[in-house]
Coordinates of C-alpha atoms in Angstrom, one line a residue:
M278 CA 37.1 -166.3 43.3
A279 CA 40.8 -166.9 43.6
M280 CA 43.3 -164.9 41.5
S281 CA 44.6 -166.9 38.5
N282 CA 48.3 -167.5 38.2
K283 CA 48.1 -167.0 34.5
M284 CA 47.4 -163.3 34.7
Y285 CA 50.5 -162.1 32.8
N286 CA 51.6 -162.6 29.3
V287 CA 54.8 -161.3 27.7
S288 CA 52.9 -158.9 25.6
R289 CA 52.5 -156.6 28.6
K290 CA 49.0 -157.5 29.6
L291 CA 48.7 -158.2 33.3
L292 CA 45.7 -159.4 35.3
S293 CA 42.8 -161.1 33.7
A294 CA 39.3 -159.9 34.4
T295 CA 38.2 -163.3 35.8
S296 CA 38.3 -162.5 39.4
L297 CA 36.5 -160.2 41.9
P298 CA 34.6 -158.0 39.4
Q299 CA 34.3 -154.3 40.4
A300 CA 32.2 -151.4 39.2
S301 CA 33.5 -150.0 35.9
R302 CA 34.2 -146.6 37.6
F303 CA 37.2 -148.2 39.2
F304 CA 38.7 -149.2 35.8
S305 CA 41.2 -146.8 34.2
A306 CA 41.6 -146.3 30.5
T307 CA 45.4 -146.0 31.0
S308 CA 46.7 -145.7 27.4
K309 CA 44.2 -143.1 26.3
L310 CA 44.4 -140.9 29.4
Q311 CA 48.2 -141.1 29.7
S312 CA 48.4 -139.8 26.1
A313 CA 46.1 -137.0 27.0
A314 CA 48.3 -136.1 30.0
S315 CA 51.3 -136.2 27.8
S316 CA 49.7 -133.9 25.3
L317 CA 48.8 -131.4 28.0
F318 CA 52.4 -131.6 29.2
A319 CA 53.7 -130.8 25.7
E320 CA 51.3 -127.9 25.2
E321 CA 52.3 -126.3 28.5
Q322 CA 56.0 -126.9 27.8
I323 CA 55.7 -125.0 24.5
R324 CA 53.6 -122.2 26.2
Q325 CA 56.2 -121.7 28.9
R326 CA 59.0 -121.6 26.3
D327 CA 57.1 -119.0 24.2
M328 CA 56.7 -116.9 27.3
V329 CA 60.5 -116.4 27.7
G330 CA 60.2 -113.6 25.2
R331 CA 63.4 -111.7 24.4
I332 CA 66.4 -113.9 24.9
E333 CA 68.8 -112.8 27.7
K334 CA 72.3 -114.1 28.1
I335 CA 73.6 -115.4 31.4
E336 CA 77.1 -116.6 32.4
I337 CA 77.4 -120.1 33.6
R338 CA 80.7 -121.1 35.2
Y339 CA 81.4 -124.7 34.7
L340 CA 83.6 -126.4 37.3
G341 CA 85.1 -129.7 36.5
T342 CA 87.1 -131.8 34.0
P343 CA 88.7 -131.3 31.6
K344 CA 88.9 -127.7 32.8
D345 CA 86.9 -124.9 34.4
T346 CA 85.3 -122.7 31.8
T347 CA 82.7 -119.9 31.5
L348 CA 79.7 -120.5 29.1
V349 CA 77.3 -117.9 27.8
M350 CA 73.8 -119.5 27.8
N351 CA 70.2 -118.4 27.3
R352 CA 68.2 -117.6 30.4
G353 CA 65.1 -119.7 30.8
L354 CA 66.0 -121.9 27.8
S355 CA 69.5 -123.4 28.1
T356 CA 69.8 -126.4 30.4
P357 CA 72.7 -128.2 32.1
L358 CA 72.5 -130.7 29.2
D359 CA 73.1 -127.8 26.8
C360 CA 76.1 -126.8 28.9
A361 CA 77.4 -130.4 28.7
K362 CA 77.3 -130.3 24.9
H363 CA 79.9 -127.5 25.0
I364 CA 82.2 -129.6 27.1
G365 CA 82.2 -133.1 25.5
E366 CA 80.0 -135.9 24.2
K367 CA 80.7 -138.2 27.2
Y368 CA 79.4 -135.5 29.5
C369 CA 76.1 -135.5 27.7
R370 CA 75.8 -139.2 27.8
F371 CA 76.9 -139.9 31.4
S372 CA 76.0 -136.8 33.4
A373 CA 73.0 -137.8 35.6
L374 CA 72.5 -134.6 37.5
A375 CA 73.8 -131.0 37.8
L376 CA 74.8 -129.2 41.0
L377 CA 74.3 -125.4 41.0
D378 CA 76.4 -123.1 43.2
N379 CA 77.7 -126.2 45.0
N380 CA 74.4 -126.8 46.8
T381 CA 71.4 -127.1 44.6
P382 CA 70.7 -130.4 42.7
W383 CA 69.2 -129.6 39.3
D384 CA 67.7 -131.7 36.5
M385 CA 69.9 -132.0 33.4
R386 CA 66.9 -130.9 31.2
R387 CA 65.6 -128.1 33.4
P388 CA 66.2 -124.6 32.1
L389 CA 68.7 -122.4 34.0
E390 CA 67.3 -119.2 35.3
E391 CA 70.2 -117.3 36.8
P392 CA 74.0 -117.0 36.5
C393 CA 75.6 -119.7 38.6
T394 CA 78.3 -122.2 38.9
I395 CA 77.6 -125.7 37.6
Q396 CA 79.0 -129.1 38.2
L397 CA 78.0 -132.2 36.3
L398 CA 77.5 -135.3 38.5
N399 CA 77.7 -138.9 37.4
F400 CA 77.6 -142.2 39.2
T401 CA 81.3 -142.3 39.8
S402 CA 81.4 -138.9 41.5
A403 CA 83.4 -138.7 44.7
D404 CA 80.2 -138.1 46.7
P405 CA 77.4 -139.9 44.9
H406 CA 74.8 -139.2 47.5
L407 CA 72.7 -136.8 45.5
V408 CA 73.0 -138.8 42.3
N409 CA 72.0 -142.0 44.1
K410 CA 68.9 -140.4 45.5
A411 CA 67.9 -139.0 42.1
F412 CA 68.5 -142.4 40.5
W413 CA 66.3 -144.2 43.2
R414 CA 63.6 -141.6 42.7
T415 CA 63.8 -142.1 38.9
C416 CA 63.5 -145.9 39.3
S417 CA 60.2 -145.4 41.2
F418 CA 58.9 -143.1 38.5
L419 CA 59.9 -145.5 35.7
L420 CA 58.3 -148.4 37.7
G421 CA 55.0 -146.4 37.6
A422 CA 55.3 -146.1 33.9
V423 CA 55.9 -149.8 33.5
L424 CA 53.0 -150.7 35.8
H425 CA 50.6 -148.4 34.0
K426 CA 51.5 -149.9 30.7
S427 CA 51.5 -153.5 31.9
F428 CA 48.0 -153.8 33.5
K429 CA 44.8 -154.3 31.6
D430 CA 42.2 -151.7 32.0
E431 CA 39.9 -154.2 33.8
A432 CA 42.4 -154.5 36.6
G433 CA 41.3 -151.0 37.7
L434 CA 44.9 -149.8 38.3
F435 CA 45.6 -146.4 39.9
L436 CA 49.1 -145.2 40.6
H437 CA 49.0 -143.9 44.1
S438 CA 52.4 -142.4 45.0
F439 CA 56.0 -143.3 45.7
P440 CA 57.8 -142.3 48.9
K441 CA 61.0 -140.2 49.0
P442 CA 64.1 -142.2 48.1
N443 CA 66.0 -143.9 50.8
V444 CA 68.8 -146.1 49.4
K445 CA 69.4 -147.6 52.9
T446 CA 66.0 -149.4 52.7
G447 CA 67.4 -151.5 49.9
S448 CA 64.5 -151.0 47.5
F449 CA 62.8 -148.3 45.4
V450 CA 59.0 -148.3 45.7
H451 CA 55.8 -147.5 43.8
D452 CA 52.5 -147.8 45.6
I453 CA 49.4 -148.8 43.5
A454 CA 45.7 -149.4 44.0
L455 CA 43.9 -152.3 42.3
S456 CA 40.3 -153.4 42.1
K457 CA 41.6 -156.9 42.8
N458 CA 42.5 -158.1 46.3
G459 CA 44.6 -161.0 47.4
W460 CA 46.9 -160.9 44.4
K461 CA 50.1 -162.8 45.0
P462 CA 52.4 -162.3 41.9
T463 CA 54.3 -165.3 40.6
I464 CA 58.0 -165.3 40.0
Q465 CA 57.2 -165.2 36.2
E466 CA 55.1 -162.1 36.7
L467 CA 57.8 -160.3 38.6
R468 CA 60.3 -161.3 36.0
A469 CA 58.1 -160.0 33.2
L470 CA 57.9 -156.6 35.0
S471 CA 61.7 -156.6 35.4
I472 CA 62.0 -157.2 31.6
E473 CA 59.7 -154.2 30.9
M474 CA 62.0 -152.0 33.1
V475 CA 65.0 -153.1 31.1
K476 CA 63.2 -152.5 27.8
L477 CA 62.3 -149.0 28.9
A478 CA 65.9 -148.3 29.8
Q479 CA 67.0 -149.6 26.3
Q480 CA 64.9 -146.9 24.6
D481 CA 67.0 -144.2 26.2
L482 CA 64.0 -141.9 26.6
P483 CA 64.5 -138.3 27.9
I484 CA 63.0 -137.6 31.4
E485 CA 61.5 -134.1 31.4
R486 CA 60.4 -131.9 34.2
L487 CA 57.7 -129.2 34.2
D488 CA 56.0 -127.0 36.9
V489 CA 52.3 -126.5 36.3
N490 CA 49.5 -124.9 38.1
S491 CA 46.9 -126.9 40.1
E492 CA 44.2 -126.5 37.5
L493 CA 46.3 -128.0 34.8
A494 CA 47.5 -130.8 37.1
Q495 CA 43.9 -131.7 37.9
Q496 CA 43.3 -132.0 34.1
M497 CA 46.4 -134.2 33.7
F498 CA 45.2 -136.6 36.4
S499 CA 41.5 -136.4 35.9
D500 CA 41.3 -140.2 35.8
N501 CA 43.1 -140.7 39.2
P502 CA 41.3 -139.8 42.4
Y503 CA 44.5 -140.3 44.5
K504 CA 46.4 -137.7 42.5
R505 CA 43.5 -135.3 42.6
E506 CA 43.4 -135.6 46.3
Q507 CA 47.1 -135.0 46.7
I508 CA 47.3 -132.0 44.4
P509 CA 45.9 -129.3 46.8
S510 CA 48.3 -130.3 49.6
I511 CA 51.3 -130.4 47.3
S512 CA 50.3 -127.1 45.7
S513 CA 50.1 -125.4 49.1
Q514 CA 53.7 -126.3 49.9
N515 CA 55.0 -125.3 46.5
N516 CA 53.8 -121.7 45.8
G517 CA 50.7 -123.0 44.0
L518 CA 52.6 -125.2 41.6
I519 CA 52.8 -128.9 41.0
T520 CA 56.0 -130.5 39.6
V521 CA 55.4 -133.2 37.1
Y522 CA 57.7 -135.4 35.1
R523 CA 57.2 -137.1 31.7
V524 CA 58.8 -140.1 30.1
G525 CA 57.3 -141.3 26.8
D526 CA 53.6 -140.8 27.3
H527 CA 53.7 -141.4 31.0
V528 CA 53.3 -138.4 33.4
D529 CA 53.4 -138.4 37.2
I530 CA 53.9 -136.1 40.1
S531 CA 57.3 -135.8 41.8
K532 CA 59.4 -133.2 43.6
G533 CA 62.5 -134.3 41.7
P534 CA 65.2 -134.1 40.7
M535 CA 65.6 -137.1 38.4
V536 CA 68.3 -138.4 36.2
S537 CA 68.3 -137.3 32.6
S538 CA 67.2 -140.4 30.7
T539 CA 66.1 -144.0 31.0
G540 CA 69.4 -145.0 29.4
L541 CA 71.1 -144.5 32.7
L542 CA 69.2 -147.5 34.2
G543 CA 71.2 -150.7 34.1
K544 CA 70.4 -154.0 35.7
C545 CA 67.0 -154.0 37.3
T546 CA 64.8 -156.5 39.3
I547 CA 61.2 -156.1 40.5
A548 CA 61.7 -158.1 43.6
A549 CA 58.4 -158.1 45.5
I550 CA 54.8 -156.9 45.6
H551 CA 53.3 -156.6 49.1
E552 CA 49.6 -156.2 49.7
I553 CA 49.0 -153.4 52.2
P554 CA 46.3 -153.9 54.9
K555 CA 43.2 -151.9 54.1
S556 CA 42.0 -149.0 56.2
S557 CA 38.3 -148.3 56.7
K558 CA 38.4 -145.7 53.9
D559 CA 40.1 -147.9 51.3
Q560 CA 37.7 -149.0 48.5
L561 CA 40.5 -150.6 46.5
S562 CA 43.3 -152.9 47.5
L563 CA 46.7 -151.3 47.9
Y564 CA 50.0 -152.8 47.0
R565 CA 53.6 -151.8 47.5
V566 CA 55.8 -152.7 44.5
Q567 CA 59.5 -152.9 45.2
G568 CA 62.6 -153.2 43.1
V569 CA 66.4 -152.8 43.0
A570 CA 68.5 -151.5 40.2
L571 CA 72.1 -150.5 39.3
P572 CA 73.1 -147.5 37.1
I573 CA 74.4 -148.3 33.7
G574 CA 78.1 -149.2 33.7
L575 CA 78.1 -150.4 37.4
N576 CA 78.4 -154.2 37.5
L577 CA 78.2 -156.6 40.3
N578 CA 78.7 -160.4 40.2
H579 CA 75.7 -162.7 40.4
F580 CA 76.2 -163.5 44.1
A581 CA 76.5 -159.9 45.2
Y582 CA 73.5 -158.8 43.2
G583 CA 71.5 -161.7 44.5
I584 CA 72.1 -160.3 48.1
L585 CA 70.6 -157.0 46.9
E586 CA 67.6 -158.8 45.4
D587 CA 66.9 -160.7 48.6
R588 CA 67.1 -157.5 50.6
A589 CA 64.7 -155.7 48.2
K590 CA 62.1 -158.4 48.9
K591 CA 61.6 -157.2 52.5
L592 CA 58.7 -154.8 53.0
N593 CA 60.0 -151.3 52.6
P594 CA 59.4 -149.3 55.8
A595 CA 58.5 -146.0 54.1
K596 CA 55.2 -144.3 54.9
L597 CA 52.3 -146.4 53.6
P598 CA 49.9 -144.8 51.1
N599 CA 46.8 -145.2 53.2
E600 CA 48.2 -143.0 56.0
P601 CA 46.6 -139.6 56.2
Y602 CA 48.0 -137.6 53.3
E603 CA 48.1 -134.2 54.9
E604 CA 50.4 -135.5 57.6
V605 CA 52.9 -137.1 55.4
A606 CA 52.7 -135.2 52.1
S607 CA 56.4 -134.7 51.9
E608 CA 57.1 -138.4 52.4
Q609 CA 54.4 -139.8 50.0
V610 CA 55.5 -137.8 47.0
A611 CA 59.2 -138.1 46.3

């Protein structure tokens, strides 16, 4: 049966159950299980903070405007965002990423472990390369959150992965699996997803990072066979740990770093969704969802932004999700 063009309504329900029925084991109870993953994230976050024990002080040397200064912070607890609070309100609001010892990009909400120098990077930094990559990666992560929230359970949605950010490709990406094949989204459906991205940005939600062991990661993603398959390979390359991020109730795997909050996302367009040819092992249909976005405060005229939107419609050349995972692990999980 052909897919209906009326699959989306503005109340965030995408894909009716009127086409190509599948076994219920392919359907995901997204809201319930995402809340469970978020709860596990919160419990582990508290446990790790409690393990810090006796508070030790470390010196953090801030380099930048209005002047260089030395801050005395708490090892394993204080974050670059805490450092920014000592410097000025605008640094808390607009700093997207920290740079430690002039070479290590660091999440603004990630605790600092050792004495170091720190620079606070924003989207107007002289060399925006690191910030742009973190922003692109964050957009992919947020797109996953929007997709997970927008699809009905009957669609059988599974988030697969998103490739490492490459601004030169012209689009950020999130690859998904659906129990429906042949879906060709309408302009209205793409626009509705774009609106959901903007709504998420307007909530200005914190984006949090946490390193967890493989066992806990398997619990967090117990509903997602793709994530469970990826976890052993990721763990083996990261000292037995899996890095996960949370925004709201949404939790996903990523190497990071990411920007500090959804409020740093400005104009955004979900430009295209491409169906990926199935391999012999694929039970579900795979789709590559692509978008383009600007950081908050960066404005382009309608004509110039339209050029970016057109470019973002072209199939992103990053590694496809149905390629053997072990061979491209570093490129499938950004």
